[in-house]
Amino acid sequence: MLGPLDLSRKRQVPPPVLPQGVGSLDVLAARPGVAEALQFFAREKRWIDDLHLTLCRIPAPMFREQQRAEWVSATLRSFGLDARIDRAGNVVAALGEATRSAPLVAVTAHLDTVLAPESPADVRVESGSRFL
């Protein structure tokens, strides 16, 4: 049985795993492709927040995520990805033709909401970009 929650304990955060030859996060962030991606996220922060709000406002209780899966799939298709919903209800997307020799990047997340808000309007962004 679990004991009481001790909020005073700090979680140990492991050091970042960096690519070979990269000595620090600052060096990694300065690389042209990474710097460009970071600039994109900073520049498009409001748009990203709006997408996140739309996603979070779609009801998706456990085992009833179909509406949210359809939105995610349609949104990914609007970005140019080949997206579909598989038989298990997962959204699967690929950018262009996948080949066995191409590197694979997997992005995974749950579609369901464990602690759902009472209404979609309850999901909002507080000042400082904190989602509630």
PDB file of C-alpha atoms in Angstrom:
ATOM      1  CA  MET A   1       0.000   0.000   0.000  1.00  0.00           C
ATOM      2  CA  LEU A   2       1.219   3.493  -0.768  1.00  0.00           C
ATOM      3  CA  GLY A   3       1.966   5.843   2.083  1.00  0.00           C
ATOM      4  CA  PRO A   4       1.153   9.543   2.300  1.00  0.00           C
ATOM      5  CA  LEU A   5       2.328  11.784  -0.520  1.00  0.00           C
ATOM      6  CA  ASP A   6       5.505  13.623   0.481  1.00  0.00           C
ATOM      7  CA  LEU A   7       5.501  16.893  -1.474  1.00  0.00           C
ATOM      8  CA  SER A   8       8.750  18.024   0.118  1.00  0.00           C
ATOM      9  CA  ARG A   9      10.770  15.392  -1.765  1.00  0.00           C
ATOM     10  CA  LYS A  10      12.258  16.684  -4.964  1.00  0.00           C
ATOM     11  CA  ARG A  11      12.279  14.401  -7.943  1.00  0.00           C
ATOM     12  CA  GLN A  12      15.733  13.662  -9.262  1.00  0.00           C
ATOM     13  CA  VAL A  13      15.969  14.926 -12.826  1.00  0.00           C
ATOM     14  CA  PRO A  14      18.487  12.985 -14.892  1.00  0.00           C
ATOM     15  CA  PRO A  15      20.947  14.982 -16.983  1.00  0.00           C
ATOM     16  CA  PRO A  16      19.913  15.463 -20.624  1.00  0.00           C
ATOM     17  CA  VAL A  17      21.063  12.881 -23.138  1.00  0.00           C
ATOM     18  CA  LEU A  18      22.918  14.811 -25.809  1.00  0.00           C
ATOM     19  CA  PRO A  19      23.984  13.712 -29.276  1.00  0.00           C
ATOM     20  CA  GLN A  20      27.570  12.555 -29.583  1.00  0.00           C
ATOM     21  CA  GLY A  21      29.930  15.517 -29.895  1.00  0.00           C
ATOM     22  CA  VAL A  22      27.509  17.992 -28.303  1.00  0.00           C
ATOM     23  CA  GLY A  23      28.765  19.201 -24.943  1.00  0.00           C
ATOM     24  CA  SER A  24      25.780  21.176 -23.681  1.00  0.00           C
ATOM     25  CA  LEU A  25      22.191  22.164 -24.356  1.00  0.00           C
ATOM     26  CA  ASP A  26      23.410  25.636 -25.365  1.00  0.00           C
ATOM     27  CA  VAL A  27      25.578  24.090 -28.088  1.00  0.00           C
ATOM     28  CA  LEU A  28      22.660  21.947 -29.259  1.00  0.00           C
ATOM     29  CA  ALA A  29      20.266  24.923 -29.276  1.00  0.00           C
ATOM     30  CA  ALA A  30      22.736  26.900 -31.411  1.00  0.00           C
ATOM     31  CA  ARG A  31      22.775  24.284 -34.187  1.00  0.00           C
ATOM     32  CA  PRO A  32      21.045  25.719 -37.282  1.00  0.00           C
ATOM     33  CA  GLY A  33      18.160  23.207 -37.488  1.00  0.00           C
ATOM     34  CA  VAL A  34      17.523  23.272 -33.749  1.00  0.00           C
ATOM     35  CA  ALA A  35      17.743  27.071 -33.546  1.00  0.00           C
ATOM     36  CA  GLU A  36      15.278  27.358 -36.424  1.00  0.00           C
ATOM     37  CA  ALA A  37      12.842  24.967 -34.703  1.00  0.00           C
ATOM     38  CA  LEU A  38      13.101  26.883 -31.409  1.00  0.00           C
ATOM     39  CA  GLN A  39      12.430  30.155 -33.243  1.00  0.00           C
ATOM     40  CA  PHE A  40       9.393  28.595 -34.918  1.00  0.00           C
ATOM     41  CA  PHE A  41       7.927  27.502 -31.568  1.00  0.00           C
ATOM     42  CA  ALA A  42       8.585  30.923 -30.025  1.00  0.00           C
ATOM     43  CA  ARG A  43       7.093  32.736 -33.034  1.00  0.00           C
ATOM     44  CA  GLU A  44       4.030  30.462 -33.285  1.00  0.00           C
ATOM     45  CA  LYS A  45       3.356  30.129 -29.552  1.00  0.00           C
ATOM     46  CA  ARG A  46      -0.152  31.611 -29.695  1.00  0.00           C
ATOM     47  CA  TRP A  47      -1.157  29.398 -32.637  1.00  0.00           C
ATOM     48  CA  ILE A  48       0.209  26.321 -30.835  1.00  0.00           C
ATOM     49  CA  ASP A  49      -1.685  27.294 -27.660  1.00  0.00           C
ATOM     50  CA  ASP A  50      -4.893  27.690 -29.703  1.00  0.00           C
ATOM     51  CA  LEU A  51      -4.448  24.236 -31.264  1.00  0.00           C
ATOM     52  CA  HIS A  52      -3.792  22.749 -27.829  1.00  0.00           C
ATOM     53  CA  LEU A  53      -6.909  24.419 -26.406  1.00  0.00           C
ATOM     54  CA  THR A  54      -9.045  23.103 -29.264  1.00  0.00           C
ATOM     55  CA  LEU A  55      -7.692  19.593 -28.725  1.00  0.00           C
ATOM     56  CA  CYS A  56      -8.198  19.695 -24.945  1.00  0.00           C
ATOM     57  CA  ARG A  57     -11.764  20.953 -25.316  1.00  0.00           C
ATOM     58  CA  ILE A  58     -12.854  17.897 -27.302  1.00  0.00           C
ATOM     59  CA  PRO A  59     -14.367  15.427 -24.833  1.00  0.00           C
ATOM     60  CA  ALA A  60     -12.406  12.163 -24.799  1.00  0.00           C
ATOM     61  CA  PRO A  61     -13.244   9.982 -21.804  1.00  0.00           C
ATOM     62  CA  MET A  62     -11.457   6.622 -21.672  1.00  0.00           C
ATOM     63  CA  PHE A  63     -12.560   4.246 -24.426  1.00  0.00           C
ATOM     64  CA  ARG A  64     -14.535   7.038 -26.152  1.00  0.00           C
ATOM     65  CA  GLU A  65     -11.776   9.026 -27.854  1.00  0.00           C
ATOM     66  CA  GLN A  66     -13.151   8.770 -31.417  1.00  0.00           C
ATOM     67  CA  GLN A  67     -14.099  12.460 -31.761  1.00  0.00           C
ATOM     68  CA  ARG A  68     -10.668  13.591 -30.569  1.00  0.00           C
ATOM     69  CA  ALA A  69      -8.927  11.030 -32.804  1.00  0.00           C
ATOM     70  CA  GLU A  70     -10.876  12.322 -35.813  1.00  0.00           C
ATOM     71  CA  TRP A  71      -9.832  15.911 -35.033  1.00  0.00           C
ATOM     72  CA  VAL A  72      -6.164  14.949 -34.590  1.00  0.00           C
ATOM     73  CA  SER A  73      -6.188  12.926 -37.817  1.00  0.00           C
ATOM     74  CA  ALA A  74      -7.840  15.746 -39.804  1.00  0.00           C
ATOM     75  CA  THR A  75      -5.459  18.328 -38.345  1.00  0.00           C
ATOM     76  CA  LEU A  76      -2.409  16.237 -39.231  1.00  0.00           C
ATOM     77  CA  ARG A  77      -3.762  15.797 -42.773  1.00  0.00           C
ATOM     78  CA  SER A  78      -4.182  19.588 -43.032  1.00  0.00           C
ATOM     79  CA  PHE A  79      -0.448  19.845 -42.248  1.00  0.00           C
ATOM     80  CA  GLY A  80       0.336  17.552 -45.178  1.00  0.00           C
ATOM     81  CA  LEU A  81       0.772  14.257 -43.345  1.00  0.00           C
ATOM     82  CA  ASP A  82      -0.796  10.996 -44.432  1.00  0.00           C
ATOM     83  CA  ALA A  83      -2.938  10.389 -41.311  1.00  0.00           C
ATOM     84  CA  ARG A  84      -5.465   7.699 -40.511  1.00  0.00           C
ATOM     85  CA  ILE A  85      -7.138   6.022 -37.552  1.00  0.00           C
ATOM     86  CA  ASP A  86      -6.257   2.347 -37.186  1.00  0.00           C
ATOM     87  CA  ARG A  87      -8.603  -0.437 -36.020  1.00  0.00           C
ATOM     88  CA  ALA A  88      -7.581   0.116 -32.382  1.00  0.00           C
ATOM     89  CA  GLY A  89      -8.503   3.828 -32.555  1.00  0.00           C
ATOM     90  CA  ASN A  90      -4.921   5.121 -32.709  1.00  0.00           C
ATOM     91  CA  VAL A  91      -4.015   8.003 -34.983  1.00  0.00           C
ATOM     92  CA  VAL A  92      -1.136   6.960 -37.240  1.00  0.00           C
ATOM     93  CA  ALA A  93       0.545   9.523 -39.483  1.00  0.00           C
ATOM     94  CA  ALA A  94       3.516   9.639 -41.814  1.00  0.00           C
ATOM     95  CA  LEU A  95       5.206  12.469 -43.668  1.00  0.00           C
ATOM     96  CA  GLY A  96       5.763  11.338 -47.225  1.00  0.00           C
ATOM     97  CA  GLU A  97       6.681   7.855 -48.307  1.00  0.00           C
ATOM     98  CA  ALA A  98       8.136   5.820 -45.475  1.00  0.00           C
ATOM     99  CA  THR A  99      11.078   3.674 -46.500  1.00  0.00           C
ATOM    100  CA  ARG A 100      12.901   1.043 -44.536  1.00  0.00           C
ATOM    101  CA  SER A 101      16.148   3.010 -44.808  1.00  0.00           C
ATOM    102  CA  ALA A 102      14.716   6.313 -43.564  1.00  0.00           C
ATOM    103  CA  PRO A 103      15.103   7.222 -39.884  1.00  0.00           C
ATOM    104  CA  LEU A 104      11.966   6.711 -37.827  1.00  0.00           C
ATOM    105  CA  VAL A 105      10.617   9.276 -35.393  1.00  0.00           C
ATOM    106  CA  ALA A 106       7.723   8.232 -33.180  1.00  0.00           C
ATOM    107  CA  VAL A 107       5.580  10.712 -31.284  1.00  0.00           C
ATOM    108  CA  THR A 108       3.195   9.046 -28.869  1.00  0.00           C
ATOM    109  CA  ALA A 109       0.528  10.332 -26.521  1.00  0.00           C
ATOM    110  CA  HIS A 110      -2.797   9.308 -25.015  1.00  0.00           C
ATOM    111  CA  LEU A 111      -5.920  10.691 -26.660  1.00  0.00           C
ATOM    112  CA  ASP A 112      -8.162  10.103 -23.653  1.00  0.00           C
ATOM    113  CA  THR A 113      -8.757  12.455 -20.755  1.00  0.00           C
ATOM    114  CA  VAL A 114      -8.512  10.908 -17.319  1.00  0.00           C
ATOM    115  CA  LEU A 115      -9.751  13.877 -15.291  1.00  0.00           C
ATOM    116  CA  ALA A 116     -12.061  15.652 -17.697  1.00  0.00           C
ATOM    117  CA  PRO A 117     -13.266  19.208 -17.052  1.00  0.00           C
ATOM    118  CA  GLU A 118     -16.983  19.761 -16.490  1.00  0.00           C
ATOM    119  CA  SER A 119     -17.282  21.740 -19.739  1.00  0.00           C
ATOM    120  CA  PRO A 120     -14.986  22.640 -22.653  1.00  0.00           C
ATOM    121  CA  ALA A 121     -14.930  26.262 -21.452  1.00  0.00           C
ATOM    122  CA  ASP A 122     -13.193  25.075 -18.269  1.00  0.00           C
ATOM    123  CA  VAL A 123     -10.039  24.437 -20.315  1.00  0.00           C
ATOM    124  CA  ARG A 124      -8.179  27.726 -20.653  1.00  0.00           C
ATOM    125  CA  VAL A 125      -4.760  29.334 -20.695  1.00  0.00           C
ATOM    126  CA  GLU A 126      -3.784  31.385 -17.691  1.00  0.00           C
ATOM    127  CA  SER A 127      -1.312  34.247 -17.944  1.00  0.00           C
ATOM    128  CA  GLY A 128       2.152  32.811 -18.370  1.00  0.00           C
ATOM    129  CA  SER A 129       0.788  30.133 -20.755  1.00  0.00           C
ATOM    130  CA  ARG A 130      -0.245  27.744 -18.014  1.00  0.00           C
ATOM    131  CA  PHE A 131      -3.010  25.450 -19.183  1.00  0.00           C
ATOM    132  CA  LEU A 132      -5.816  24.854 -16.676  1.00  0.00           C
TER     133      LEU A 132
END
